[in-house]
Short mmCIF file of C-alpha atoms and ligand atoms in Angstrom, two decimals:
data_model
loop_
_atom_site.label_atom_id
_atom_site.label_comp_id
_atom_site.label_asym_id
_atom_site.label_seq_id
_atom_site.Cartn_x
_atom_site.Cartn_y
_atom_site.Cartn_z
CA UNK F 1 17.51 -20.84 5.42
CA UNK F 2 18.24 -20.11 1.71
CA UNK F 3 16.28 -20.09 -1.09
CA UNK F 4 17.76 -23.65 -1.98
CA UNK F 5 16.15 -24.83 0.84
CA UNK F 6 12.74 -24.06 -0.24
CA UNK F 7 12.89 -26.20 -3.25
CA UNK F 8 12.76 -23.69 -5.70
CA UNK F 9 13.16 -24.09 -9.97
CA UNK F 10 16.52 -23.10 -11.02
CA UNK F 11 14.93 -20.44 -13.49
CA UNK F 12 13.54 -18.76 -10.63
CA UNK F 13 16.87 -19.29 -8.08
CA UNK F 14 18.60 -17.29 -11.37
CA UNK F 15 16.50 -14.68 -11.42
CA UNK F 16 16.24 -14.23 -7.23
CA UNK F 17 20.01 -14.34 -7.66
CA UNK F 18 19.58 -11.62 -10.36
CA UNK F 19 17.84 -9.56 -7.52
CA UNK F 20 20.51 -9.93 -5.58
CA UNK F 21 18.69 -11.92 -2.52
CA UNK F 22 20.77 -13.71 -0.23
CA UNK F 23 18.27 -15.46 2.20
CA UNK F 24 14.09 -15.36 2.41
CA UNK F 25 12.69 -12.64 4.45
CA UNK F 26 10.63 -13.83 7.08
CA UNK F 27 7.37 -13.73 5.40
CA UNK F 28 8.58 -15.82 2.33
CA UNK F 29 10.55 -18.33 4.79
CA UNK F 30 6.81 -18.81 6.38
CA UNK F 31 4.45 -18.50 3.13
CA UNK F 32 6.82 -20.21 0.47
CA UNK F 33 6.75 -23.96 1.71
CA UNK F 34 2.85 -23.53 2.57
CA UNK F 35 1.68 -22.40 -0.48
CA UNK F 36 3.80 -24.96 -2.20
CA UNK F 37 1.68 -27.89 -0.39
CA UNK F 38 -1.41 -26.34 -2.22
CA UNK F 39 -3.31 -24.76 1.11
CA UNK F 40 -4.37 -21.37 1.04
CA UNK F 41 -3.00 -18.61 3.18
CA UNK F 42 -4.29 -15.69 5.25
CA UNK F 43 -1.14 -13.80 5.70
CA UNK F 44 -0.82 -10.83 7.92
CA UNK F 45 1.83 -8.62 6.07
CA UNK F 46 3.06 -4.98 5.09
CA UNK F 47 4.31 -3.88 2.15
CA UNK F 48 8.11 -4.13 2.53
CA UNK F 49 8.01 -7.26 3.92
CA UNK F 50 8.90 -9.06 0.99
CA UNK F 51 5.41 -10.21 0.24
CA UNK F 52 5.16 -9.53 -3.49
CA UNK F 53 7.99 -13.03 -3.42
CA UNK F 54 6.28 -14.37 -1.40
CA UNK F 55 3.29 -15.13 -3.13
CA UNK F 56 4.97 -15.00 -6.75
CA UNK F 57 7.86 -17.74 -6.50
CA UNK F 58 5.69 -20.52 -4.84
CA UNK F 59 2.88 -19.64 -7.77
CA UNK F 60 5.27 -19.78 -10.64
CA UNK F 61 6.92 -22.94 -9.10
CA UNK F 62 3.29 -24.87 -9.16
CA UNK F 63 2.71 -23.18 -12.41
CA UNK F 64 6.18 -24.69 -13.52
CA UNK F 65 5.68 -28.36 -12.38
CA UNK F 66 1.99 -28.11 -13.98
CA UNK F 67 1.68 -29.89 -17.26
CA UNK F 68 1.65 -28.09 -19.95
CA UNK F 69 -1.91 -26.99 -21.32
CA UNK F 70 -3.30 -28.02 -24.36
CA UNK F 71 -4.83 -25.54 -26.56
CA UNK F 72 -5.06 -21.95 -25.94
CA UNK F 73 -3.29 -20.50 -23.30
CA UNK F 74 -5.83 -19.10 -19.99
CA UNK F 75 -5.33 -17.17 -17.53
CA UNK F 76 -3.60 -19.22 -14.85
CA UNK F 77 -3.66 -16.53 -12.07
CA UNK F 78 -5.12 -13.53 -11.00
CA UNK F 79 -3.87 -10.81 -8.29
CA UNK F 80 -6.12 -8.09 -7.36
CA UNK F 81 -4.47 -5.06 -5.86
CA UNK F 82 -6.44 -1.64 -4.58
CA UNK F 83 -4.57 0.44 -6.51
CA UNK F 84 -2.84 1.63 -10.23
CA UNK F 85 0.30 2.06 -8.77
CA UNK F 86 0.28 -0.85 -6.75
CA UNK F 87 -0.73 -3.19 -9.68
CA UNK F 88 2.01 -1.92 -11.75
CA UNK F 89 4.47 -2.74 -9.02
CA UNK F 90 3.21 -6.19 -8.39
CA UNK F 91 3.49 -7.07 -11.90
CA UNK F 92 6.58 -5.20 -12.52
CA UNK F 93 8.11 -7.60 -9.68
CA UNK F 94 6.05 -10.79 -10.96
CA UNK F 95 7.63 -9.92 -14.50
CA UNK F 96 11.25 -9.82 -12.58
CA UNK F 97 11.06 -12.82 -10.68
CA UNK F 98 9.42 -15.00 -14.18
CA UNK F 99 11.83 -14.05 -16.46
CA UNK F 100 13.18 -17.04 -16.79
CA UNK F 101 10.01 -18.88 -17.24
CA UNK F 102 8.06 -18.76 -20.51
CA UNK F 103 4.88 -16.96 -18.32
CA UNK F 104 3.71 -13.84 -19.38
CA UNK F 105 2.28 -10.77 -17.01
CA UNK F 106 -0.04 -8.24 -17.69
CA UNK F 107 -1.43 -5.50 -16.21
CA UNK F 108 -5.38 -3.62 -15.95
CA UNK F 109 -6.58 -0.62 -14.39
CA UNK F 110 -8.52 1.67 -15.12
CA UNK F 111 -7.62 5.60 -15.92
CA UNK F 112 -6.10 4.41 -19.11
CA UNK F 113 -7.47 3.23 -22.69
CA UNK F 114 -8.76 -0.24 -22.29
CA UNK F 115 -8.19 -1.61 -26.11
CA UNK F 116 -4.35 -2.33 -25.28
CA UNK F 117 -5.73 -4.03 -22.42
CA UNK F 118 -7.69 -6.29 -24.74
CA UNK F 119 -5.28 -6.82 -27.66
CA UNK F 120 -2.49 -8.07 -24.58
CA UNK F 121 -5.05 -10.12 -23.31
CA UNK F 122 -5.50 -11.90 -26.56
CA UNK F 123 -2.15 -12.33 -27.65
CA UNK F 124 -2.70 -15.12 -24.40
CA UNK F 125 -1.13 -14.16 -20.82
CA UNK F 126 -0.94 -16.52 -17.82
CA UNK F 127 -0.91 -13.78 -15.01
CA UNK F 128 -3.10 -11.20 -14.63
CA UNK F 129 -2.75 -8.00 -11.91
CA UNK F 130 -5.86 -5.78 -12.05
CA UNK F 131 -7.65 -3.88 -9.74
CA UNK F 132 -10.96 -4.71 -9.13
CA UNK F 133 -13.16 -2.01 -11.00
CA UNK F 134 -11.54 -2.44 -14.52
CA UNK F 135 -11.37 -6.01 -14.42
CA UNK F 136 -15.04 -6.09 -13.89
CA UNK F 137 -15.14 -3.86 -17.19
CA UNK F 138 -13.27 -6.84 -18.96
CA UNK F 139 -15.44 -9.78 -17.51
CA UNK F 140 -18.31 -8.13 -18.76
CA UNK F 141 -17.34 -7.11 -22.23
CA UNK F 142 -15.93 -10.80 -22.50
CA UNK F 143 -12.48 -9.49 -23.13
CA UNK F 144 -11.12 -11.98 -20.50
CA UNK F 145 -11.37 -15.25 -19.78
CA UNK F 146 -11.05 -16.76 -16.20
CA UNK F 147 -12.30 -20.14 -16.56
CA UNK F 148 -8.54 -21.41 -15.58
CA UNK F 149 -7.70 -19.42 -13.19
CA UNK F 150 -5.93 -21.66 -10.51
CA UNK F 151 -4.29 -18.90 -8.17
CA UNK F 152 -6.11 -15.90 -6.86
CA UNK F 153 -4.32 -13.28 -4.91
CA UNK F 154 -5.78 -10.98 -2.77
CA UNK F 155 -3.53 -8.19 -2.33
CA UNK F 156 -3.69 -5.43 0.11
CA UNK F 157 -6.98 -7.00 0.86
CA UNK F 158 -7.62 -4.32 3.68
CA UNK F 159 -7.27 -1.47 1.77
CA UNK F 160 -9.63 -2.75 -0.87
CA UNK F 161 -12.18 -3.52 1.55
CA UNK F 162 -11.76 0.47 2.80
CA UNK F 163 -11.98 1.57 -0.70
CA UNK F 164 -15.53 -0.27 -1.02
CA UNK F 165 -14.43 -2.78 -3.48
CA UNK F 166 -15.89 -5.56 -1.65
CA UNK F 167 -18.93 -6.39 -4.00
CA UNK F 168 -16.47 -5.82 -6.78
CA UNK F 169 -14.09 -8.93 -5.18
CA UNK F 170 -17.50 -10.84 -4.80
CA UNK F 171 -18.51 -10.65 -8.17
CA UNK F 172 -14.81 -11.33 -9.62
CA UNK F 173 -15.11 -14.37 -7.50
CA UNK F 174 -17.85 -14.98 -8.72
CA UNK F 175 -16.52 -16.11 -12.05
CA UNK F 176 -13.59 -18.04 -11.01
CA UNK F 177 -13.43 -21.31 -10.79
CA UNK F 178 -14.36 -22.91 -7.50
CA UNK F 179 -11.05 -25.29 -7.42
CA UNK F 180 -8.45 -22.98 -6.92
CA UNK F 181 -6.14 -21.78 -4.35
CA UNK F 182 -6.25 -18.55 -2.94
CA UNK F 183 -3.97 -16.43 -1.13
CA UNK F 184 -5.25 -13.52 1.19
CA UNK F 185 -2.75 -10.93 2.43
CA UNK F 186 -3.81 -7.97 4.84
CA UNK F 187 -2.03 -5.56 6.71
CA UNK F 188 -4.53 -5.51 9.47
CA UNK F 189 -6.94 -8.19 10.52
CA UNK F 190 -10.55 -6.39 10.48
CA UNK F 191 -13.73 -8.37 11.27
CA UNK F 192 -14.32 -7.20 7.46
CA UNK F 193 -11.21 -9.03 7.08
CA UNK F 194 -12.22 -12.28 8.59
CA UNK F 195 -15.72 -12.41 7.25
CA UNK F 196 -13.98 -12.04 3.66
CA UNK F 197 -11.54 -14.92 4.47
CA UNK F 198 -13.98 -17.33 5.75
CA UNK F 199 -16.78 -16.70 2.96
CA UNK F 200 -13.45 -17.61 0.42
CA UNK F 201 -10.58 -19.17 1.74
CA UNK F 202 -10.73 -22.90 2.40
CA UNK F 203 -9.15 -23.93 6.12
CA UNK F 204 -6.44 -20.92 5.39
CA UNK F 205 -3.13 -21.22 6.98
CA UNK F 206 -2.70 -18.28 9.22
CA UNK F 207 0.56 -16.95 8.09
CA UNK F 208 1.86 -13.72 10.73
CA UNK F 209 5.30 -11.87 10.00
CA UNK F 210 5.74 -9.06 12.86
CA UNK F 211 2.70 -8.09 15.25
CA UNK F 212 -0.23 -7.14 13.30
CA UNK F 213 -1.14 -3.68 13.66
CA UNK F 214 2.36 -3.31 15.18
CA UNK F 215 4.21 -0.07 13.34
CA UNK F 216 7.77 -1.14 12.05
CA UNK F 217 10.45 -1.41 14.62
CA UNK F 218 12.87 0.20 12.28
CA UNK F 219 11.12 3.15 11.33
CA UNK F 220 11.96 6.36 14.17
CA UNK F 221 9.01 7.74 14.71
CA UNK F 222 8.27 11.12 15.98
CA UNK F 223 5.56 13.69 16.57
CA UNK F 224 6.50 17.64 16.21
CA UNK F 225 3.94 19.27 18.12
CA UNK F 226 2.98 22.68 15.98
CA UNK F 227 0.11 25.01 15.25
CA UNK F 228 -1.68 24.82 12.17
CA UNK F 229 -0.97 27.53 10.85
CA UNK F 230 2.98 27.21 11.42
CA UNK F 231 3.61 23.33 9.80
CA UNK F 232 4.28 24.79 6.60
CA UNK F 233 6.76 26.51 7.88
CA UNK F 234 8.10 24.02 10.24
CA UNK F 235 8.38 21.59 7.05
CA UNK F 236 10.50 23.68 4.90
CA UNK F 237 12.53 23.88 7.99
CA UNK F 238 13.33 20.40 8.92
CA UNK F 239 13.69 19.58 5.16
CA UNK F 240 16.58 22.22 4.46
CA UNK F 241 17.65 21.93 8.08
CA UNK F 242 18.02 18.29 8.02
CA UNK F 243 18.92 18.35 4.22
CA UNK F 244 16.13 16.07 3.56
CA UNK F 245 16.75 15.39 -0.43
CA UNK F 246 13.90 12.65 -0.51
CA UNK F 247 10.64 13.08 1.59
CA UNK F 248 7.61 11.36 0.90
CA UNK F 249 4.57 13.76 2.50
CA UNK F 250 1.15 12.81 3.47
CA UNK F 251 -1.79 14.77 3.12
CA UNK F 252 -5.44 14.27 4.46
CA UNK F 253 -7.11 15.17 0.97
CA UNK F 254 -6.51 16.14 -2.36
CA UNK F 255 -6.55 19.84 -2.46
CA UNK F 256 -4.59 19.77 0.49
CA UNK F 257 -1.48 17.76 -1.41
CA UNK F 258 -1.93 20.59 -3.79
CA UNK F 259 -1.81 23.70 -2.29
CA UNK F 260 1.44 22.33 0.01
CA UNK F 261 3.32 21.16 -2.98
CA UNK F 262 2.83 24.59 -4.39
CA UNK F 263 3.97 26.41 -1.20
CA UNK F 264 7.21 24.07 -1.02
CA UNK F 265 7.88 25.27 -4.71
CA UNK F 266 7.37 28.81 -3.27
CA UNK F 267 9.99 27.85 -0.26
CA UNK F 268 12.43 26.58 -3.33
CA UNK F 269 11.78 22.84 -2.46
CA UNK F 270 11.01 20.95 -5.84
CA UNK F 271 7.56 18.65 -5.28
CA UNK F 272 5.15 17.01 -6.68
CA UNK F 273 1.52 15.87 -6.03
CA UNK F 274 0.02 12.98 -6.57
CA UNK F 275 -3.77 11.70 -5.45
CA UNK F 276 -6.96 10.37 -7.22
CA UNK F 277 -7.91 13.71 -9.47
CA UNK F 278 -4.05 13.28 -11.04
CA UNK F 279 -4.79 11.27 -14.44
CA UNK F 280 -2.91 8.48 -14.64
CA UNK F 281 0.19 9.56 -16.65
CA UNK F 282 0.85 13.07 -14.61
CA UNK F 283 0.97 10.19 -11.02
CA UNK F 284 3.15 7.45 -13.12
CA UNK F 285 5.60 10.91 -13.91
CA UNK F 286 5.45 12.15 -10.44
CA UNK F 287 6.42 9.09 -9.05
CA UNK F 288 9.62 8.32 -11.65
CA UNK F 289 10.75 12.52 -10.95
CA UNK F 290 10.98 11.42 -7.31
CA UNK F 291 12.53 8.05 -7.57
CA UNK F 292 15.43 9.49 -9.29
CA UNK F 293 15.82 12.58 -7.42
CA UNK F 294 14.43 15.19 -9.82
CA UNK F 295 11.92 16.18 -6.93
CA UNK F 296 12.42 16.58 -3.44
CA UNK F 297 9.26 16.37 -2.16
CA UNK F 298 6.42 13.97 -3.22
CA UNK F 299 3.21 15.03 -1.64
CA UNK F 300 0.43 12.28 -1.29
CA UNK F 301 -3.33 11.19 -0.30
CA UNK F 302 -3.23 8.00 1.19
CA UNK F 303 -4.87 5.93 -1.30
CA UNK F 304 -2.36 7.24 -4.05
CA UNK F 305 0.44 6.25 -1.75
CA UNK F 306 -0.22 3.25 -1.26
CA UNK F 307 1.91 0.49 -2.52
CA UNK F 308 4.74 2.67 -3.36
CA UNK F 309 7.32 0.95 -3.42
CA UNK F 310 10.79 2.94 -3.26
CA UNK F 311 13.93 1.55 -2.34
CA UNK F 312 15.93 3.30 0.80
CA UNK F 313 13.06 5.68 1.38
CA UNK F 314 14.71 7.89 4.11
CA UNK F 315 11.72 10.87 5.34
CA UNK F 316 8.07 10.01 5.34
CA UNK F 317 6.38 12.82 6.92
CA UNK F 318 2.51 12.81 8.07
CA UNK F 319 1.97 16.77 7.72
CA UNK F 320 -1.50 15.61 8.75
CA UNK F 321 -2.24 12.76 10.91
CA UNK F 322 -4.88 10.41 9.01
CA UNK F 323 -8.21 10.17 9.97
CA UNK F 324 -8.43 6.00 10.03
CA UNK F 325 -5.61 4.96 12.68
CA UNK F 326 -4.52 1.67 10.61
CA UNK F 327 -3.31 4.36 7.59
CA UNK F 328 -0.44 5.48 9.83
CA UNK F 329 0.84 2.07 9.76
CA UNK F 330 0.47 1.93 5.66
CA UNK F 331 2.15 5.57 5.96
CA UNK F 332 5.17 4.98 8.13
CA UNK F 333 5.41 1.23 6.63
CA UNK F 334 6.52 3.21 2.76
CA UNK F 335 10.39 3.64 4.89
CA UNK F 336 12.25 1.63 6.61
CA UNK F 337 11.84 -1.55 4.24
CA UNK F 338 13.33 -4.39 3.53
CA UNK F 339 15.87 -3.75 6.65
CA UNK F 340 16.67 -0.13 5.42
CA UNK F 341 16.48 2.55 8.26
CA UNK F 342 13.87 5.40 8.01
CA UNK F 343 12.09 8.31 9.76
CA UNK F 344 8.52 8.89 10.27
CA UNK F 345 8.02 12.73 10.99
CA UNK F 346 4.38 13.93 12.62
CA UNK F 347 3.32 17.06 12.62
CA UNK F 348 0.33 17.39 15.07
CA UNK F 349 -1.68 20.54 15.83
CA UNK F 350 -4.79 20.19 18.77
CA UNK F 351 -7.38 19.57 16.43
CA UNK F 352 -5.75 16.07 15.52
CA UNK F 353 -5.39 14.96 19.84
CA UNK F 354 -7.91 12.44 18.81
CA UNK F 355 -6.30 10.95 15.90
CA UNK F 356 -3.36 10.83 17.59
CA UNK F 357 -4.84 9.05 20.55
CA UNK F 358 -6.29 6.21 18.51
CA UNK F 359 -2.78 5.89 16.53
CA UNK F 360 -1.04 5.17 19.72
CA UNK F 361 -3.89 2.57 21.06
CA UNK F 362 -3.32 0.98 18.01
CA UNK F 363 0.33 0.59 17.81
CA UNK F 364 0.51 -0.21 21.93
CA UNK F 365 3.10 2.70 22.16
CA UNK F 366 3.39 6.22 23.09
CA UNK F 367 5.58 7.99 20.08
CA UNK F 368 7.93 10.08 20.92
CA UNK F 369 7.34 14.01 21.50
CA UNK F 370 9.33 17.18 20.55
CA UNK F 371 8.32 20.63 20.92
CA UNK F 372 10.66 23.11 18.83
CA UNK F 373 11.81 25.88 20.85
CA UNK F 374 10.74 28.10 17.53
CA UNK F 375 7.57 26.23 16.87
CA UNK F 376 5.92 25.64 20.25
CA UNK F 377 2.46 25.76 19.64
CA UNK F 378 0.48 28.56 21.08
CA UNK F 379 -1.71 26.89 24.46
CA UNK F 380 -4.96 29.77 23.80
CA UNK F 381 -5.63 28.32 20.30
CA UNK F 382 -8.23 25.58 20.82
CA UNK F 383 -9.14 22.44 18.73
CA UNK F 384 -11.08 23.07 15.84
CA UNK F 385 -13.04 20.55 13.91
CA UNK F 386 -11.10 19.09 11.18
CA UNK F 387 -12.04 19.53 7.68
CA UNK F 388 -11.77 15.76 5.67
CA UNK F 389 -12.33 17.36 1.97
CA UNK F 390 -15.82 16.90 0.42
CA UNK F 391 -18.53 16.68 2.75
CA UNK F 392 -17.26 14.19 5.03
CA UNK F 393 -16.40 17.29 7.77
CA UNK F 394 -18.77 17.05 10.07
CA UNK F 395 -18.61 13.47 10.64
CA UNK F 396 -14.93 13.84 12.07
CA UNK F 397 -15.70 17.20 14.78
CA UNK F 398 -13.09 16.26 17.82
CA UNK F 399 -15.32 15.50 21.15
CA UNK F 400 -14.53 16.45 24.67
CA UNK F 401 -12.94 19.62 23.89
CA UNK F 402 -9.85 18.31 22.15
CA UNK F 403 -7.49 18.90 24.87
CA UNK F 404 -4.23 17.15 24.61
CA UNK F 405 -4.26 13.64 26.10
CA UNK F 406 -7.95 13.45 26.89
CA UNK F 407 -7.66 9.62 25.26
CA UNK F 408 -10.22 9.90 22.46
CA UNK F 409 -10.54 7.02 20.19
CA UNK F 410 -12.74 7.75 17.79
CA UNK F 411 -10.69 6.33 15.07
CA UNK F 412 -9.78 2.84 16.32
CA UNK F 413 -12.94 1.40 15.69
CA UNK F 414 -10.85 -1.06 13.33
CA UNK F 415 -12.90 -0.34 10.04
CA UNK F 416 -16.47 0.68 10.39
CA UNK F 417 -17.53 3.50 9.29
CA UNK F 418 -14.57 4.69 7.25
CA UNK F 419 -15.23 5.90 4.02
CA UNK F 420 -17.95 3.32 3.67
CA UNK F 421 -20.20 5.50 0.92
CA UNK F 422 -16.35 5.83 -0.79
CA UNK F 423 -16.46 4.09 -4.37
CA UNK F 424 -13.44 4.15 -5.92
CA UNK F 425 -10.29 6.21 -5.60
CA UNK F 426 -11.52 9.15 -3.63
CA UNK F 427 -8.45 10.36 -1.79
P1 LIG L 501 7.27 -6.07 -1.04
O1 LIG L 501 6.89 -6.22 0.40
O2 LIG L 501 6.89 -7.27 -1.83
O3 LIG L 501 6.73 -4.80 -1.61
O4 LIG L 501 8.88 -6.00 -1.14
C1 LIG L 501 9.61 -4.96 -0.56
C2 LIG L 501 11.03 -4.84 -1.09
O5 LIG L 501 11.83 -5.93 -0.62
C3 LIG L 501 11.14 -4.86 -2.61
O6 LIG L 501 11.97 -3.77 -2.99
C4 LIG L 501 11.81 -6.18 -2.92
O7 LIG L 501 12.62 -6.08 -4.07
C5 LIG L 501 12.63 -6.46 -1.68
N1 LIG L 501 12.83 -7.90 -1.38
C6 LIG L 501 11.92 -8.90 -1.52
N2 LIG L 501 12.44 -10.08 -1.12
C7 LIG L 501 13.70 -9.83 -0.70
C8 LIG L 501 14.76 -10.65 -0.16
N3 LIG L 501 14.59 -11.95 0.06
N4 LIG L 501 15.92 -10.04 0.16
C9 LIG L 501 16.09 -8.70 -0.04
N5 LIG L 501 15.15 -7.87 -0.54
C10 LIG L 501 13.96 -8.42 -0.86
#
């Protein structure tokens, strides 16, 4: 199939052809033609999947064979995201893909000064990206108007229910109009999931690329078995062993991403940090130094990560193993896109048997294990509770001992009770 096929506008087959596309990845091939009859979707799809397409052509093509509006211009459609970076990516892509058409993007988070919001808004935009928290800000203060909002996306819908912006979706719903298609997409199906799809979605298309909660097939994964107190160490190595010159690395919190990007500096590895205390400007820099190369290393939270989108991402390494099984996916899912091959590194000490456990229950596959002949872990030290940052520690103790393999699952439980008091951008 090429894009021809799908019965695109010629402004947007010139600017697909700008991007250099050749043929639909398999979530457009699927979503494309559906969302073109009018239905709405529930679409089970990573980032790197092509998604971001996938929702935008088919929108600006309806937009296009719309009549033209009389009067001012409203907001035509609307795409919540869970995160600043993420928004800025989506419309970034939306603004690639519409170039050719005369509608206009903009962008709202929060973190930054909220009159440029408002004077863009008024100058009259037809697509909207926001997350969730600022956009409330705008409804309320009348800055925005979504009376013609036609399209809602629901981006990363998951990870907005984990970051407790659920009442925030129901009261941006709220406003919209009831006629309207929306479009759900998820990287895991949740019950939180469902129950959000069937309070909003009317007779959804179920739209699947790849097993859901399946890791990619094109990612190597791999868990380093390692003490503590040695992954440091063990990092530096396989990063100037291996000649790693672009690593994205995961941390469990925030002053964790901290104190290891300083200790890489230490080891003569340029990083960065970036996570939810960062203000908005020092992330956006971070992430720009370590597109182009001028850093090495880009440590992360999760939440801060996500939606990064960077082509040919070679290294992710987990130099903790998160908490919430279904982040592992979102983790290894930042390499290995768009066809590109890419290595997910683990380093595990004891304390994290558990997490480990539930990872592999959830991705139906044992990952690979390698013991370093200089890093074996030492078999007296025994499995400690694991800190989570704040004073969410002694919810996440390891049971039964935390010997290795005893099959704890603790953190497979598919969504409850995961950061549920969490509010906004805690990681
Ligand atoms: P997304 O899942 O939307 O974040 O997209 C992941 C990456 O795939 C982005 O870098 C896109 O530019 C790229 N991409 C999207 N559609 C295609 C396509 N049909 N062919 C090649 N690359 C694509």
């Amino acid at each position: 199939m090429t894009f021809n096929d799908l019965g695109l506008n010629k402004l947007l087959l010139k600017a697909i052809q700008e991007q250099g596309y050749d043929t639909p990845t398999p979530i457009q091939e699927k979503a494309i033609p559906v969302i073109l009859q009018r239905k709405d979707i529930l679409a089970g799809a990573q980032t790197g999947t092509g998604k971001t397409a996938g929702f935008t052509l088919p929108m600006l093509e309806l937009l296009l064979r719309a009549k033209p509006e009389k009067g001012n211009r409203k907001v035509k459609a609307l795409v919540l995201t869970p995160t600043r970076e993420l928004a800025s990516q989506v419309a970034e892509s939306i603004g690639l893909y519409a170039k050719h058409t005369p509608f206009k993007t903009s962008v709202i988070f929060g973190g930054v000064k909220i009159n440029p919001q408002i004077v863009a808004l008024r100058k009259g935009i037809d697509i909207v990206v926001a997350t969730p928290g600022r956009l409330l800000d705008h409804i309320s203060q009348r800055t925005i108007d979504l009376s013609g909002v036609d399209f809602l996306i629901l981006d990363e819908a998951d990870r907005m229910l984990d970051m407790g912006f659920v009442n925030d979706i129901k009261k941006v719903i709220a406003v919209l109009p009831k006629e309207r298609q929306t479009l759900l997409f998820s990287a895991t199906y949740s019950d939180a999931i469902k129950k959000l799809s069937a309070s909003f979605l009317k007779s959804p298309s179920l739209i699947e690329v790849a097993r859901t909660n399946a890791s990619s097939e094109i990612v190597k994964q791999a868990i380093y078995h390692v003490d503590k107190t040695r992954k440091r160490e063990l990092l530096t190595h396989l990063i100037k062993e291996g000649d790693w010159q672009q690593v994205l690395v995961f941390t469990r919190t925030k002053h964790g991403a901290n104190r290891l990007c300083g200790q890489l500096e230490t080891d003569g590895i340029t990083s960065a940090a970036i996570h939810g205390n960062k203000s908005q400007n020092a992330r956006t820099k971070a992430l720009a130094d370590f597109k182009v190369g001028k850093t090495r290393v880009l440590v992360a939270t999760d939440i801060a990560a996500r939606g990064i989108d960077i082509d040919q991402l070679p290294h992710v390494v987990n130099y903790e193993l998160p908490n919430v099984s279904e982040d592992y996916v979102h983790r290894i899912g930042r390499t290995g896109r768009a066809g590109n091959k890419g290595e997910a590194i683990s380093l595990v000490c004891v304390d994290e048997d558990e997490f480990l456990a539930g990872i592999e229950k959830l991705i139906s596959k044992d990952i690979p294990k390698v013991w370093l002949k200089d890093f074996k872990p030492d078999p007296s030290i025994k499995a400690e509770p694991i800190n989570m940052g704040g004073n969410r520690g002694a919810r996440n103790k390891p049971r039964g001992g935390g010997s290795r393999g005893n099959g704890g699952n603790r953190n497979s439980s598919g969504g409850g009770g995961r950061n549920s008091g969490g509010g906004r951008g805690r990681r």
